[in-house]
Coordinates of C-alpha atoms in Angstrom, one line a residue:
X1 CA -21.2 14.2 -8.1
X2 CA -19.0 11.4 -7.2
X3 CA -20.3 8.8 -4.7
X4 CA -18.4 7.5 -1.9
X5 CA -17.4 4.2 -3.2
X6 CA -15.9 5.7 -6.1
X7 CA -13.4 7.9 -3.9
X8 CA -12.9 4.4 -1.9
X9 CA -12.3 2.3 -5.0
X10 CA -9.4 5.0 -5.8
X11 CA -8.0 4.5 -2.2
X12 CA -8.1 0.5 -2.6
X13 CA -6.3 0.7 -6.2
X14 CA -3.6 2.7 -4.2
X15 CA -3.5 0.5 -1.4
X16 CA -5.4 -2.8 -2.0
X17 CA -7.1 -4.0 1.1
X18 CA -5.9 -7.5 0.5
X19 CA -2.2 -6.0 1.8
X20 CA -3.3 -5.1 5.2
X21 CA -2.3 -7.2 7.9
X22 CA -4.4 -9.7 9.5
X23 CA -4.8 -7.9 12.7
X24 CA -5.8 -4.8 10.9
X25 CA -9.6 -3.3 10.1
X26 CA -8.9 -0.9 6.9
X27 CA -11.7 -0.2 4.5
X28 CA -15.0 1.7 4.7
X29 CA -16.0 1.8 8.7
X30 CA -19.5 3.9 8.6
X31 CA -21.6 5.3 6.0
X32 CA -23.4 4.6 2.9
X33 CA -20.9 4.0 0.1
X34 CA -23.6 5.1 -2.6
X35 CA -24.2 8.3 -0.8
X36 CA -22.8 11.5 -3.3
X37 CA -19.8 13.0 -1.5
X38 CA -20.3 16.8 -0.5
X39 CA -16.5 17.1 0.5
X40 CA -13.6 14.9 1.9
X41 CA -11.7 15.5 5.0
X42 CA -8.2 13.5 5.3
X43 CA -6.7 13.1 8.6
X44 CA -4.4 10.6 10.7
X45 CA -7.1 9.9 13.2
X46 CA -10.7 10.2 12.9
X47 CA -11.6 11.4 16.5
X48 CA -14.7 13.5 17.8
X49 CA -12.8 16.9 17.2
X50 CA -12.3 15.7 13.8
X51 CA -15.9 15.0 13.1
X52 CA -16.7 18.5 14.2
X53 CA -14.2 20.0 11.9
X54 CA -15.9 17.9 8.8
X55 CA -19.6 18.8 9.9
X56 CA -18.6 22.6 10.2
X57 CA -16.6 22.2 6.8
X58 CA -19.7 20.2 4.9
X59 CA -17.6 17.0 4.3
X60 CA -19.5 13.8 4.7
X61 CA -16.5 11.5 4.0
X62 CA -13.4 11.3 6.4
X63 CA -10.4 9.4 5.1
X64 CA -8.1 8.5 7.8
X65 CA -4.7 6.4 8.3
X66 CA -5.7 4.8 11.5
X67 CA -9.1 2.5 11.8
X68 CA -11.4 4.2 14.5
X69 CA -12.8 0.8 15.0
X70 CA -9.6 -1.5 15.5
X71 CA -11.1 -4.1 18.3
X72 CA -14.6 -5.4 18.0
X73 CA -17.5 -3.2 19.4
X74 CA -20.2 -4.8 21.1
X75 CA -22.3 -2.0 22.3
X76 CA -22.6 1.8 21.1
X77 CA -23.1 3.7 24.3
X78 CA -21.0 6.3 24.2
X79 CA -18.4 5.2 26.9
X80 CA -15.4 5.3 25.1
X81 CA -14.0 8.1 22.4
X82 CA -14.4 5.2 19.8
X83 CA -18.0 4.6 20.4
X84 CA -18.7 8.6 20.5
X85 CA -17.2 9.1 17.6
X86 CA -18.8 6.4 15.6
X87 CA -22.5 7.3 17.1
X88 CA -21.6 11.0 16.0
X89 CA -20.7 9.9 12.3
X90 CA -24.1 7.8 12.1
X91 CA -25.9 10.6 13.4
X92 CA -24.6 13.2 10.6
X93 CA -24.5 10.8 8.0
X94 CA -20.7 10.7 7.8
X95 CA -18.7 8.0 6.3
X96 CA -15.3 7.0 7.7
X97 CA -12.8 5.2 5.6
X98 CA -9.4 3.7 6.8
X99 CA -6.2 3.1 4.8
X100 CA -3.9 1.5 7.3
X101 CA -1.4 -1.1 7.2
X102 CA -2.2 -1.8 3.6
X103 CA -0.9 1.7 3.0
X104 CA 2.2 0.9 5.0
X105 CA 2.7 -2.1 2.8
X106 CA 2.6 -0.4 -0.7
X107 CA 5.7 1.0 -2.6
X108 CA 4.4 4.6 -2.8
X109 CA 2.7 4.7 0.8
X110 CA 3.6 5.8 4.1
X111 CA 7.3 4.8 4.1
X112 CA 8.1 6.3 0.7
X113 CA 6.7 9.7 1.9
X114 CA 9.0 9.5 4.8
X115 CA 12.1 8.6 2.8
X116 CA 11.2 11.3 0.1
X117 CA 10.8 13.8 3.2
X118 CA 14.6 12.9 4.1
X119 CA 15.7 13.2 0.5
X120 CA 16.8 9.4 0.3
X121 CA 18.0 8.2 -2.8
X122 CA 18.5 4.4 -4.3
X123 CA 14.9 3.7 -2.3
X124 CA 13.8 -0.1 -2.1
X125 CA 11.3 -1.6 0.4
X126 CA 12.9 -3.0 3.4
X127 CA 11.1 -6.4 3.7
X128 CA 9.4 -7.5 0.4
X129 CA 5.9 -9.2 1.0
X130 CA 5.7 -13.2 -0.2
X131 CA 2.9 -14.7 -1.8
X132 CA 1.1 -11.4 -3.5
X133 CA 2.1 -12.7 -7.0
X134 CA 0.6 -15.0 -9.6
X135 CA 1.5 -16.2 -12.8
X136 CA -0.8 -16.8 -15.6
X137 CA 0.0 -19.4 -18.3
X138 CA -2.2 -19.3 -21.4
X139 CA -2.2 -20.5 -25.3
X140 CA -2.8 -18.2 -28.1
X141 CA -2.6 -18.6 -31.7
X142 CA 0.6 -17.4 -32.9
X143 CA -1.6 -14.4 -35.1
X144 CA -3.3 -13.0 -32.2
X145 CA -0.6 -13.3 -29.5
X146 CA 0.4 -9.3 -29.8
X147 CA -3.4 -8.5 -29.3
X148 CA -3.7 -10.8 -26.3
X149 CA -0.4 -9.5 -24.8
X150 CA -1.6 -5.9 -25.2
X151 CA -4.6 -6.6 -23.4
X152 CA -2.9 -8.1 -20.3
X153 CA -0.2 -5.5 -20.2
X154 CA -2.8 -2.9 -20.1
X155 CA -4.6 -4.9 -17.2
X156 CA -1.3 -4.8 -15.2
X157 CA 0.4 -7.8 -16.3
X158 CA 4.0 -8.3 -16.9
X159 CA 5.5 -5.3 -14.7
X160 CA 8.6 -6.4 -12.5
X161 CA 10.2 -3.7 -10.8
X162 CA 11.3 -0.6 -13.0
X163 CA 10.2 -2.9 -16.4
X164 CA 7.1 -3.4 -17.8
X165 CA 5.6 -5.4 -20.6
X166 CA 7.6 -8.6 -19.3
X167 CA 6.3 -11.9 -20.5
X168 CA 8.0 -14.9 -21.8
X169 CA 6.7 -16.8 -25.2
X170 CA 7.6 -20.3 -26.7
X171 CA 5.8 -21.8 -29.8
X172 CA 4.4 -25.0 -30.2
X173 CA 1.3 -26.9 -31.6
X174 CA -2.1 -26.7 -30.1
X175 CA -4.4 -29.9 -30.6
X176 CA -8.1 -30.1 -30.1
X177 CA -11.4 -31.7 -31.6
X178 CA -14.5 -29.2 -31.5
X179 CA -18.0 -31.1 -30.3
X180 CA -20.9 -30.3 -32.3
X181 CA -22.2 -27.9 -29.5
X182 CA -18.9 -25.7 -29.8
X183 CA -18.3 -22.5 -31.9
X184 CA -15.1 -22.7 -32.5
X185 CA -12.7 -20.0 -34.0
X186 CA -10.5 -22.3 -36.0
X187 CA -11.6 -25.9 -37.0
X188 CA -14.8 -27.7 -37.4
X189 CA -17.0 -29.9 -35.4
X190 CA -15.7 -33.6 -35.0
X191 CA -12.5 -32.7 -37.0
X192 CA -9.3 -33.1 -35.1
X193 CA -7.2 -29.6 -35.3
X194 CA -3.9 -28.4 -34.8
X195 CA -3.0 -24.7 -34.5
X196 CA 0.6 -23.0 -34.3
X197 CA 0.2 -21.3 -30.6
X198 CA 2.6 -19.7 -28.5
X199 CA 2.6 -20.3 -24.8
X200 CA 2.6 -17.0 -22.9
X201 CA 3.9 -16.8 -19.1
X202 CA 3.2 -13.6 -17.5
X203 CA 3.5 -12.1 -13.7
X204 CA 1.1 -10.1 -11.9
X205 CA -0.1 -8.7 -8.8
X206 CA -2.6 -11.1 -7.1
X207 CA -5.1 -8.4 -6.4
X208 CA -5.4 -7.9 -10.1
X209 CA -6.7 -11.3 -11.0
X210 CA -10.2 -10.5 -11.8
X211 CA -9.1 -7.6 -14.2
X212 CA -6.4 -10.1 -15.8
X213 CA -8.6 -12.6 -16.5
X214 CA -11.3 -10.5 -17.8
X215 CA -8.9 -9.1 -20.3
X216 CA -7.6 -12.2 -21.1
X217 CA -11.0 -13.7 -21.8
X218 CA -12.0 -10.4 -24.0
X219 CA -8.8 -10.5 -26.2
X220 CA -8.6 -14.3 -26.7
X221 CA -10.3 -15.6 -29.9
X222 CA -11.0 -19.0 -28.6
X223 CA -14.2 -19.8 -27.2
X224 CA -12.5 -21.8 -24.7
X225 CA -9.4 -20.1 -23.2
X226 CA -7.0 -22.7 -21.9
X227 CA -4.9 -21.3 -19.0
X228 CA -3.1 -22.1 -16.0
X229 CA -3.0 -19.8 -12.5
X230 CA 0.0 -20.2 -10.1
X231 CA 0.1 -18.8 -6.7
X232 CA 3.8 -17.8 -6.2
X233 CA 6.3 -17.7 -3.3
X234 CA 8.1 -14.8 -5.0
X235 CA 8.5 -11.6 -3.0
X236 CA 6.9 -8.7 -4.5
X237 CA 9.5 -5.5 -5.1
X238 CA 6.5 -3.3 -4.7
X239 CA 4.9 -4.4 -1.9
X240 CA 6.2 -4.9 1.6
X241 CA 7.2 -2.8 5.0
X242 CA 9.6 -0.3 5.6
X243 CA 12.1 1.6 3.1
X244 CA 15.5 1.9 3.0
X245 CA 17.7 4.5 0.9
X246 CA 20.6 6.7 1.3
X247 CA 21.3 10.2 2.2
X248 CA 23.1 12.3 -0.5
X249 CA 25.8 12.9 2.0
X250 CA 27.1 11.1 5.0
X251 CA 26.4 12.8 8.3
X252 CA 27.9 12.5 11.7
X253 CA 25.2 10.7 14.1
X254 CA 24.7 14.2 15.7
X255 CA 24.3 16.1 12.3
X256 CA 21.8 13.5 11.3
X257 CA 19.6 13.7 14.3
X258 CA 19.5 17.9 13.6
X259 CA 19.0 16.9 10.0
X260 CA 15.6 14.6 11.3
X261 CA 14.6 17.3 13.5
X262 CA 14.5 19.6 10.4
X263 CA 13.3 17.7 7.8
X264 CA 10.3 16.1 10.0
X265 CA 9.7 19.1 11.7
X266 CA 10.0 17.5 15.2
X267 CA 9.8 19.0 18.8
X268 CA 12.2 16.2 19.9
X269 CA 13.1 12.7 19.7
X270 CA 14.8 9.3 21.1
X271 CA 17.5 7.9 20.0
X272 CA 20.4 5.5 20.9
X273 CA 23.8 6.6 22.1
X274 CA 25.9 8.8 19.7
X275 CA 29.3 7.7 18.4
X276 CA 31.7 7.9 16.1
X277 CA 29.8 6.3 13.2
X278 CA 28.5 8.1 9.9
X279 CA 25.2 7.8 8.7
X280 CA 24.5 7.3 5.2
X281 CA 21.9 4.3 4.6
X282 CA 18.8 5.0 6.6
X283 CA 15.9 2.6 7.2
X284 CA 12.6 3.9 7.9
X285 CA 9.2 2.6 9.0
X286 CA 6.2 4.9 9.8
X287 CA 4.6 3.7 13.2
X288 CA 5.7 1.3 15.3
X289 CA 8.7 -0.3 13.6
X290 CA 10.7 -1.8 16.2
X291 CA 10.3 -5.3 14.4
X292 CA 12.5 -4.1 11.5
X293 CA 15.7 -3.4 13.6
X294 CA 17.2 -6.6 12.9
X295 CA 16.2 -6.4 8.8
X296 CA 17.5 -2.9 9.0
X297 CA 20.9 -4.3 10.5
X298 CA 21.2 -7.4 8.0
X299 CA 20.7 -4.6 5.1
X300 CA 23.3 -2.4 6.2
X301 CA 21.5 0.7 7.5
X302 CA 23.3 2.9 9.7
X303 CA 20.4 4.2 11.1
X304 CA 16.5 3.4 11.4
X305 CA 13.9 6.0 11.9
X306 CA 10.3 4.9 13.4
X307 CA 8.2 5.3 16.2
X308 CA 6.8 3.7 19.5
X309 CA 10.5 1.8 20.5
X310 CA 10.2 0.2 23.6
X311 CA 12.9 0.4 26.3
X312 CA 14.6 -2.9 25.8
X313 CA 14.4 -2.7 22.1
X314 CA 16.7 0.0 21.8
X315 CA 19.5 -2.4 23.1
X316 CA 18.8 -4.6 19.8
X317 CA 20.6 -2.0 17.9
X318 CA 24.1 -3.4 19.7
X319 CA 26.1 -0.2 18.7
X320 CA 25.9 -1.0 15.4
X321 CA 22.6 1.0 14.2
X322 CA 21.6 4.4 15.5
X323 CA 17.6 4.0 16.3
X324 CA 15.7 7.3 16.1
X325 CA 12.2 7.1 17.6
X326 CA 10.6 10.2 16.5
X327 CA 7.2 9.3 17.4
X328 CA 4.1 7.6 16.1
X329 CA 2.2 10.7 15.2
X330 CA 5.2 12.4 13.8
X331 CA 6.0 9.5 11.7
X332 CA 2.9 9.1 9.7
X333 CA 1.2 12.6 9.9
X334 CA 2.1 13.2 6.3
X335 CA -0.2 10.2 5.5
X336 CA -2.4 13.0 5.1
X337 CA -0.5 14.5 2.2
X338 CA -1.0 11.2 0.2
X339 CA -4.9 11.1 0.8
X340 CA -5.0 14.7 -0.5
X341 CA -3.0 14.3 -3.7
X342 CA -4.6 11.1 -4.8
X343 CA -8.0 12.2 -4.2
X344 CA -7.9 15.7 -5.4
X345 CA -6.4 15.2 -8.5
X346 CA -9.1 12.5 -9.7
X347 CA -12.1 14.1 -8.2
X348 CA -11.7 18.1 -8.9
X349 CA -15.6 18.8 -8.5
X350 CA -15.6 18.6 -4.6
X351 CA -13.6 19.8 -1.8
X352 CA -10.7 17.8 -0.4
X353 CA -9.6 19.2 2.5
X354 CA -6.7 18.5 5.2
X355 CA -7.5 18.3 8.9
X356 CA -6.3 21.3 11.0
X357 CA -6.7 19.3 14.1
X358 CA -3.8 17.8 15.8
X359 CA -4.8 14.4 16.9
X360 CA -1.5 13.5 18.5
X361 CA -2.3 12.5 21.8
X362 CA 1.0 12.7 23.1
X363 CA 2.5 16.2 24.6
X364 CA 6.0 17.2 25.3
X365 CA 7.9 19.2 28.0
X366 CA 11.2 21.0 27.8

C-alpha cells in the first residue's frame, strides 16, 4: 500500500510548495506522513461534514484546495469550525493536505482548468512569476558532453516554454593540476593538465535544484565538478497567476454571460454593465482575482472571470473590461477534478473519491 507521503509528494510535483504565496499555509496539516493510505477524498474545503464523509467511506487522507488551518491556532477547544475539524481529524487518524496558491500558480492548475472549461484557445499565464528560475553553468570534457546533457535534461533542465532540450555550449580549454590526494579521471598527480571542454549553460526551475545537481554529479566524469549557479529574475512562463486566452468565436457581452452560466454551471453571477462591445479575449482567475483587473486591461482582455470582487473594484474596469464575478466557490470547485485525475492515474490500488459535500457557504435566492 502507498503511504501518505507518497501521495503528497506527487501533489508537490504537480504544485511545488515553493510556489505558494507568503501568506499561505499549503501542505500536510494533520496526520502521519508514514501512514498507509486507505482511501483519498478530494474536496475544495475541508469541513466537519467532509470529514464525516471521509470516515463513512474509509478514507484516511483528505486533499483540499483551501487550507483549513490558515491563520495560527493557539488552542484546540472546539470553539470554531476550524478547531472542531482539526480535532475530528486527529481523533479519527485522518490526514489533511492542502494545495492552495501553489496550485493557483502552476501552468496546469486552477486557472487552466477554468480556461479549459470555457474552451479558451492560445492560453498563457496572465502574470508570470519572477525569480523562480536558475541557470547552471558547468564544464564537461567534449567526449562526455552528450551524456551529461542527457542526464540534465532528464532531470528537468533546459525546458523553455514549448521547447525542451535547450542548452548553450562553447568549446574551450580547461586547465588543472591534480594533487596527490586527488583521483583524477584525466591526468596525473602534480602534473598540469589541459583538456578540451564544453562550457554548458542551461535554465531550470529553482524547485528542481537538488534534482539537477544530483544528476550533474552522477553523470559528470570528474571527481570535482566545476559549476556555477545563478538566480535569475527572468519570468517563468510556466509559473504565475491567472490565465488568458481567446474564445473560438467572439460573443456579444450578453451572449458571453449566458455562455459562462452554461459552461461553469452557475446559478447566477455579478457583472459590469452590458454594452456593445464583443468578447473574444478572456482573462480568468480562480478565487479572489480582482487584483488582476489592471493586468487584464494591459493584455487587452475583453472580460475577466473571477470571484469576490468588491463594489468599488467594479469601477476599475472603466467601461473597457467586462468583469464577471461568478463566486469564489464556483470558480474553484473544479480543483477537485485536478486532484482526482492526478492521484487516481498514479495510485490505482486504493479508492480516490470526489467529495459529494457542497461546502459553499453562500446561498442564492431569486
